[in-house]
Coordinates of C-alpha atoms in Angstrom, one line a residue:
M184 CA -10.9 -0.9 -16.7
A185 CA -7.4 -1.9 -15.9
D186 CA -8.5 -5.4 -15.0
L187 CA -10.5 -5.7 -18.2
Q188 CA -7.6 -4.6 -20.3
D189 CA -5.4 -7.2 -18.6
E190 CA -7.8 -9.8 -19.8
L191 CA -7.5 -8.9 -23.4
R192 CA -5.4 -11.0 -25.7
P193 CA -3.8 -9.7 -29.0
L194 CA -5.4 -10.9 -32.2
P195 CA -3.2 -13.3 -34.3
E196 CA -1.1 -11.7 -37.0
A197 CA -1.8 -12.3 -40.7
G198 CA -0.7 -15.8 -41.7
E199 CA -0.8 -17.2 -38.2
L200 CA -4.2 -18.8 -38.8
D201 CA -2.8 -20.5 -41.9
D202 CA 0.1 -21.8 -40.0
E203 CA -2.2 -23.2 -37.3
A204 CA -4.4 -24.8 -39.9
Q205 CA -1.3 -26.5 -41.4
T206 CA -0.1 -27.9 -38.1
A207 CA -3.6 -29.0 -36.9
P208 CA -4.2 -32.8 -36.9
S209 CA -5.9 -33.8 -40.1
T210 CA -8.2 -36.3 -38.3
A211 CA -10.0 -33.6 -36.3
A212 CA -13.6 -33.4 -37.4
P213 CA -15.2 -30.0 -38.1
Y214 CA -17.9 -28.8 -35.8
T215 CA -21.4 -27.8 -36.9
R216 CA -24.3 -26.5 -34.9
G217 CA -27.5 -28.3 -35.1
A218 CA -31.0 -27.0 -34.8
T219 CA -31.0 -27.7 -31.1
G220 CA -28.0 -25.5 -30.5
T221 CA -25.7 -28.4 -29.6
E222 CA -22.4 -28.9 -31.2
E223 CA -22.1 -32.1 -33.3
T224 CA -19.4 -33.5 -35.6
D225 CA -20.1 -34.2 -39.3
A226 CA -20.6 -37.8 -40.3
A227 CA -17.4 -39.7 -40.7
A228 CA -16.1 -39.8 -44.3
P229 CA -16.4 -43.2 -46.1
G230 CA -13.5 -45.5 -45.2
S231 CA -12.4 -43.5 -42.2
V232 CA -11.7 -45.3 -38.9
P233 CA -13.7 -44.0 -36.0
E234 CA -11.6 -42.9 -33.0
P235 CA -11.7 -45.2 -30.0
E236 CA -13.9 -44.1 -27.0
P237 CA -11.7 -42.7 -24.2
E238 CA -11.3 -45.0 -21.3
P239 CA -13.1 -43.9 -18.1
K240 CA -10.9 -42.1 -15.7
S241 CA -10.0 -43.7 -12.4
E242 CA -11.2 -42.2 -9.2
Q243 CA -7.7 -40.8 -8.5
E244 CA -7.6 -39.1 -11.9
R245 CA -11.1 -37.6 -11.3
E246 CA -9.8 -35.9 -8.1
P247 CA -9.1 -32.2 -8.5
K248 CA -5.4 -31.2 -8.4
R249 CA -4.4 -29.8 -5.1
E250 CA -1.7 -27.2 -4.4
P251 CA 1.2 -28.5 -2.4
A252 CA 1.1 -27.7 1.3
G253 CA 2.6 -24.4 2.2
E254 CA 2.0 -22.6 -1.1
R255 CA -1.0 -20.8 0.2
E256 CA -2.1 -19.5 3.5
P257 CA -4.7 -21.6 5.4
A258 CA -8.2 -20.3 5.3
G259 CA -8.8 -17.7 8.0
S260 CA -5.1 -17.1 8.8
P261 CA -4.1 -13.5 9.7
L262 CA -2.3 -13.0 6.5
E263 CA -5.3 -14.2 4.4
R264 CA -7.6 -11.9 6.4
A265 CA -5.1 -9.0 6.0
R266 CA -5.1 -9.3 2.2
A267 CA -8.9 -9.5 2.1
L268 CA -9.2 -6.5 4.3
L269 CA -6.7 -4.5 2.3
T270 CA -8.7 -5.3 -0.9
D271 CA -11.5 -3.0 0.4
H272 CA -9.4 -0.6 2.5
P273 CA -6.0 -0.2 0.7
V274 CA -3.0 1.6 2.2
A275 CA -2.7 5.3 1.9
D276 CA 1.1 5.6 2.2
G277 CA 2.0 9.0 3.8
Y278 CA 5.5 9.5 2.4
S279 CA 7.3 8.2 -0.6
G280 CA 10.7 9.5 -2.0
L281 CA 10.1 7.8 -5.4
P282 CA 10.2 11.0 -7.6
W283 CA 13.7 11.9 -6.5
A284 CA 14.9 8.2 -6.7
L285 CA 13.8 8.0 -10.3
R286 CA 15.8 11.1 -11.4
H287 CA 19.0 9.1 -11.1
L288 CA 17.9 6.3 -13.4
P289 CA 18.5 6.6 -17.2
W290 CA 15.5 4.4 -17.9
Y291 CA 12.8 2.8 -15.9
D292 CA 9.4 1.2 -16.2
L293 CA 7.2 1.2 -13.1
Q294 CA 4.4 -0.6 -14.8
L295 CA 6.3 -3.8 -15.5
G296 CA 8.6 -3.5 -12.5
E297 CA 11.8 -1.7 -11.5
S298 CA 14.4 -3.4 -9.3
A299 CA 16.4 -0.2 -8.8
V300 CA 13.8 1.3 -6.5
D301 CA 11.6 0.1 -3.7
T302 CA 8.3 1.0 -5.4
D303 CA 6.8 -0.2 -8.7
M304 CA 3.3 -1.2 -9.8
P305 CA 3.7 -5.0 -9.2
R306 CA 4.8 -4.4 -5.6
L307 CA 2.2 -1.7 -5.0
R308 CA -0.5 -4.2 -6.1
E309 CA 1.0 -7.0 -4.0
G310 CA 1.1 -4.6 -1.0
H311 CA -2.5 -3.3 -1.7
V312 CA -1.4 0.3 -1.8
G313 CA -4.1 2.6 -3.0
A314 CA -2.5 6.1 -2.6
L315 CA 0.9 7.7 -2.2
L316 CA 2.1 11.0 -0.9
W317 CA 5.1 11.9 -3.1
S318 CA 7.8 13.8 -1.2
L319 CA 9.1 16.9 -3.0
H320 CA 11.8 17.5 -0.4
P321 CA 15.1 18.5 -2.1
P322 CA 18.2 16.5 -1.3
E323 CA 20.5 17.5 1.5
G324 CA 23.0 20.1 0.5
V325 CA 20.7 22.1 -1.9
A326 CA 21.4 25.8 -1.3
P327 CA 18.4 27.7 0.2
E328 CA 18.2 30.0 -2.8
R329 CA 17.7 26.9 -5.0
A330 CA 14.8 25.6 -2.9
V331 CA 12.1 27.1 -5.1
G332 CA 13.6 26.0 -8.4
A333 CA 14.4 22.5 -7.0
T334 CA 10.7 22.1 -5.9
L335 CA 9.4 23.2 -9.2
E336 CA 11.6 20.8 -11.0
Q337 CA 10.4 18.0 -8.8
L338 CA 6.8 19.0 -9.4
D339 CA 7.4 18.8 -13.1
H340 CA 9.2 15.5 -12.9
A341 CA 6.5 13.9 -10.7
R342 CA 3.8 14.9 -13.2
S343 CA 5.9 13.4 -16.0
V344 CA 6.2 10.1 -14.2
I345 CA 2.4 10.0 -13.6
A346 CA 1.7 10.8 -17.3
A347 CA 4.1 8.1 -18.4
H348 CA 2.2 5.4 -16.4
P349 CA -1.5 6.1 -17.0
E350 CA -2.5 2.5 -16.5
G351 CA -1.1 2.5 -12.9
L352 CA -0.9 6.0 -11.5
R353 CA -3.3 8.9 -11.4
L354 CA -2.8 12.4 -9.9
A355 CA -5.3 13.2 -7.1
L356 CA -5.9 16.8 -6.1
S357 CA -8.7 16.1 -3.6
A358 CA -10.2 13.4 -1.5
G359 CA -12.8 12.7 -4.2
Q360 CA -10.2 12.2 -6.8
L361 CA -8.4 9.8 -4.5
I362 CA -11.5 7.6 -4.3
D363 CA -12.1 7.8 -8.1
A364 CA -8.5 6.7 -8.8
H365 CA -9.0 3.6 -6.5
H366 CA -12.3 2.7 -8.2
C367 CA -10.5 2.9 -11.6
G368 CA -7.8 0.5 -10.4
R369 CA -5.1 3.2 -10.3
V370 CA -2.8 4.3 -7.4
A371 CA -3.6 7.9 -6.5
V372 CA -0.7 10.2 -6.2
V373 CA -0.9 13.3 -3.9
L374 CA 2.0 15.8 -4.5
G375 CA 3.7 16.7 -1.2
P376 CA 5.1 17.3 1.3
A377 CA 7.5 20.0 0.1
T378 CA 9.8 21.9 2.4
A379 CA 8.8 25.3 3.7
A380 CA 11.8 26.9 2.1
A381 CA 10.1 26.2 -1.3
M382 CA 7.8 29.2 -0.8
D383 CA 10.7 31.5 -0.2
G384 CA 8.8 33.5 2.4
S385 CA 6.1 34.5 -0.1
L386 CA 2.4 33.6 0.1
G387 CA 2.2 34.3 -3.6
I388 CA 4.6 31.5 -4.3
L389 CA 2.7 29.2 -1.9
R390 CA -0.5 29.9 -3.9
S391 CA 1.3 29.2 -7.2
L392 CA 2.7 25.9 -5.8
H393 CA -0.9 24.9 -4.8
T394 CA -2.1 25.7 -8.4
L395 CA 0.6 23.3 -9.7
G396 CA -0.7 20.5 -7.5
L397 CA 1.1 20.9 -4.1
R398 CA -1.1 19.7 -1.3
V399 CA 1.2 19.2 1.7
L400 CA 3.9 21.6 3.1
T401 CA 6.4 20.7 5.8
L402 CA 6.8 23.6 8.3
V403 CA 10.6 23.0 8.8
G404 CA 13.5 24.9 7.4
A405 CA 12.1 28.4 7.5
S406 CA 12.8 31.3 9.9
W407 CA 9.1 31.9 10.5
A408 CA 8.7 28.3 12.0
G409 CA 11.6 27.7 14.4
E410 CA 12.4 26.6 17.9
E411 CA 10.4 29.4 19.4
G412 CA 7.3 28.6 17.4
L413 CA 5.6 30.6 14.7
T414 CA 6.2 34.3 14.0
R415 CA 3.3 36.5 13.0
F416 CA 4.1 35.8 9.4
G417 CA 4.2 32.1 10.2
E418 CA 0.7 32.3 11.6
E419 CA -0.4 34.0 8.4
V420 CA 1.1 31.2 6.4
V421 CA -1.0 28.6 8.3
R422 CA -4.1 30.7 7.8
E423 CA -3.4 30.9 4.1
M424 CA -2.7 27.2 3.9
N425 CA -6.1 26.5 5.4
R426 CA -7.7 28.9 2.9
I427 CA -6.3 27.3 -0.2
G428 CA -6.3 23.7 1.0
V429 CA -2.6 22.8 1.7
L430 CA -2.1 20.5 4.7
A431 CA 0.6 21.3 7.3
D432 CA 3.2 18.6 7.9
L433 CA 4.7 18.9 11.3
S434 CA 7.3 16.1 11.3
G435 CA 10.6 17.5 12.4
A436 CA 9.1 20.7 13.7
S437 CA 9.9 22.0 17.2
D438 CA 7.5 21.3 20.0
A439 CA 6.6 25.0 20.2
T440 CA 5.7 25.1 16.5
I441 CA 3.7 21.9 16.7
G442 CA 1.7 23.3 19.7
R443 CA 1.0 26.6 18.0
V444 CA -0.1 25.1 14.7
L445 CA -2.4 22.7 16.5
A446 CA -4.1 25.6 18.2
L447 CA -4.3 27.8 15.1
S448 CA -5.1 25.5 12.2
K449 CA -8.8 25.1 11.3
T450 CA -7.9 21.9 9.4
P451 CA -6.3 18.7 10.6
V452 CA -2.5 18.5 10.4
L453 CA -0.2 15.6 9.4
C454 CA 3.0 14.3 10.9
T455 CA 4.2 12.3 7.9
R456 CA 7.1 10.6 9.6
S457 CA 6.6 10.4 13.3
A458 CA 6.5 7.5 15.7
A459 CA 6.3 7.3 19.5
R460 CA 9.2 8.9 21.4
A461 CA 8.3 6.9 24.5
L462 CA 9.4 3.7 22.7
R463 CA 12.3 5.1 20.7
P464 CA 14.0 8.5 21.5
H465 CA 14.4 9.7 18.0
P466 CA 14.1 13.5 17.4
G467 CA 11.5 13.0 14.7
N468 CA 9.2 11.0 17.1
L469 CA 6.5 12.6 19.2
P470 CA 6.3 12.6 23.0
D471 CA 3.0 11.4 24.5
G472 CA 1.9 14.9 25.4
L473 CA 2.0 16.0 21.7
L474 CA 0.4 12.8 20.6
A475 CA -2.5 13.5 22.9
E476 CA -2.8 17.1 21.6
L477 CA -2.6 15.7 18.0
G478 CA -5.4 13.3 18.8
A479 CA -7.6 16.0 20.4
A480 CA -7.1 18.2 17.2
K481 CA -8.0 15.2 15.0
G482 CA -4.6 15.3 13.3
L483 CA -2.9 12.3 11.8
C484 CA 0.4 10.7 13.0
L485 CA 1.8 8.6 10.1
V486 CA 4.2 6.0 11.6
P487 CA 7.3 5.5 9.4
L488 CA 8.4 2.0 8.5
T489 CA 12.1 2.7 9.2
A490 CA 14.5 0.8 11.4
E491 CA 15.9 4.1 12.7
Q492 CA 12.6 5.5 14.0
T493 CA 10.6 2.4 14.9
G494 CA 12.9 -0.6 15.1
P495 CA 14.3 -3.5 13.0
T496 CA 11.3 -5.8 13.0
V497 CA 7.6 -5.8 12.1
R498 CA 6.8 -6.3 15.7
D499 CA 8.6 -3.1 16.6
V500 CA 6.5 -1.1 14.0
A501 CA 3.3 -2.7 15.4
D502 CA 4.4 -1.6 19.0
H503 CA 4.6 2.0 17.8
L504 CA 1.2 1.7 16.1
D505 CA -0.3 0.2 19.3
H506 CA 1.2 3.1 21.4
V507 CA 0.1 5.9 19.0
R508 CA -3.4 4.4 18.8
A509 CA -3.6 4.2 22.6
I510 CA -2.5 7.8 23.2
A511 CA -4.0 9.7 20.1
G512 CA -6.8 7.3 19.3
P513 CA -7.6 5.1 16.4
D514 CA -8.8 8.1 14.3
C515 CA -5.3 9.6 14.4
V516 CA -2.9 6.9 13.3
G517 CA -1.7 6.1 9.8
L518 CA 1.2 4.5 7.8
S519 CA 4.2 6.1 6.2
G520 CA 6.3 3.7 4.1
T521 CA 9.2 6.2 3.6
Y522 CA 10.3 4.0 0.7
D523 CA 12.9 5.3 -1.8
S524 CA 14.0 7.9 0.8
G525 CA 17.4 6.4 1.6
T526 CA 16.5 4.8 4.9
A527 CA 16.8 1.2 6.1
H528 CA 13.5 -0.7 6.7
P529 CA 12.5 -3.4 9.2
Q530 CA 12.8 -7.0 8.1
G531 CA 9.8 -8.1 6.2
L532 CA 9.0 -4.5 5.2
A533 CA 11.8 -3.9 2.7
D534 CA 9.5 -2.6 0.0
A535 CA 6.0 -1.6 -0.8
S536 CA 4.8 -5.2 -1.0
G537 CA 5.2 -5.9 2.7
Y538 CA 2.1 -4.2 4.1
P539 CA -0.1 -7.4 4.4
H540 CA 2.5 -8.8 6.8
L541 CA 2.2 -5.7 9.1
I542 CA -1.6 -5.8 9.0
A543 CA -1.5 -9.6 9.8
E544 CA 0.6 -8.7 12.9
L545 CA -2.0 -6.2 14.0
L546 CA -4.9 -8.7 13.5
G547 CA -2.9 -11.2 15.5
R548 CA -2.8 -8.6 18.3
G549 CA -6.5 -8.2 18.3
W550 CA -7.0 -5.0 16.4
P551 CA -10.6 -4.7 15.2
E552 CA -11.0 -4.6 11.5
T553 CA -12.7 -1.2 11.8
D554 CA -9.6 0.3 13.4
I555 CA -7.4 -1.2 10.7
A556 CA -9.6 0.2 8.0
L557 CA -9.1 3.7 9.6
L558 CA -5.3 3.1 9.8
T559 CA -4.8 2.1 6.2
W560 CA -7.4 4.3 4.3
G561 CA -10.1 6.0 6.4
N562 CA -8.0 8.4 8.4
M563 CA -6.2 9.8 5.4
Q564 CA -9.5 10.2 3.6
R565 CA -10.9 12.1 6.5
V566 CA -8.0 14.5 6.7
L567 CA -8.0 15.3 3.0
R568 CA -11.8 15.6 2.9
T569 CA -11.8 18.0 5.9
A570 CA -9.2 20.1 4.3
D571 CA -11.2 20.3 1.1
F572 CA -14.4 21.4 2.9
A573 CA -12.5 23.9 5.1
A574 CA -10.8 25.5 2.1
R575 CA -14.1 26.0 0.3
A576 CA -15.7 27.5 3.4
A577 CA -12.6 29.7 4.1
R578 CA -12.5 31.1 0.5
G579 CA -16.0 32.3 1.0
R580 CA -15.1 34.1 4.2
R581 CA -11.6 35.3 3.7
E582 CA -9.8 37.1 0.9
P583 CA -6.1 36.6 0.2
P584 CA -3.8 38.7 2.4
P585 CA -3.0 42.2 0.9
A586 CA 0.2 42.8 -0.9
G587 CA 1.9 44.3 2.2
V588 CA 1.8 41.0 4.1
T589 CA 2.5 38.4 1.4
H590 CA 6.2 38.3 2.0
L591 CA 8.4 37.6 4.9
N592 CA 9.8 41.2 5.0
G593 CA 6.3 42.7 4.9
R594 CA 4.4 44.4 7.8
Q595 CA 3.6 41.1 9.6
D596 CA 7.1 40.6 10.9
A597 CA 8.2 44.2 11.0

């Protein structure tokens, strides 16, 4: 529908037809349609001079116009193949800080383009982005007691941004809605991740956030998910997340927490901003052992496009994708743009339009198109779909925890 609407042209205003008629050449003969359905001109008026026959075009003039060399990619080039592949399998971007970045702007228009941010509709289309996970993380320095309020405000703001751009964005609460949005020419928006502090130690607040659209929660910043792993209440949080359909994000979590969640969760988990620690010793990156465990659990490692975690060039990012794919498997690697989150990006990947260049690099390295389709779209679809199925099954088997264990100070941690 969006494409059809783009083709429409506004009708002329009243009076414009008269103006055109006045400025049209008076020698133009009106057209009539004969019985055979062909268009013919009326007979020339008496005394009129017939127009001369046009001279035949030379062979050079009959040649079609050609684009100057260098303005388009040669047929079959990696970049051309990348764009063709992304048309069918767009990028599901695992982390975007756009909602918070927009809060500082007095006015913006993502549909026409917004130079003050890294993400807008023209660049999303150029980058072939089909879905975004919108971070609801509060900025650094927000007091813990403000975490719930700050997350609610960001949820409200994110919904307002989506509502203000109906021709480009659509809220997706399930894997099916993600596909529907893509088929309608919209970019699907999944709300999350939010920080664990946003639930304030209450499973009731977690359920309320899910009702408002939250689909991903980062298990960092809470006393029940620390360096020693999960407490008994933390384990109850993971079970409840599985029951209602909220995915666990383990980026930044301790190795003990990651290991315990992988063993406990009945649904796949995400690492929304994690690359390979073997290539770059960043604390947010994962060691090979955890990458292997993540692959065995069918989780998803979303490699961030940041200079700090992956390196300053497209080739560095591709190296991390190669490594994660080799250790965790092609079913367990994805992409995380981390745009509008205040981080520096590799050259050639400065904004959301750069994804075709990264995919072209992978094609040049011999990645099969099937693996790239999983990287960009298929793996995220699988994780969201599995979470939906598991939640429906769990709701039929398991009731919400009783009141005595819905809060951090309840019996579970006593």
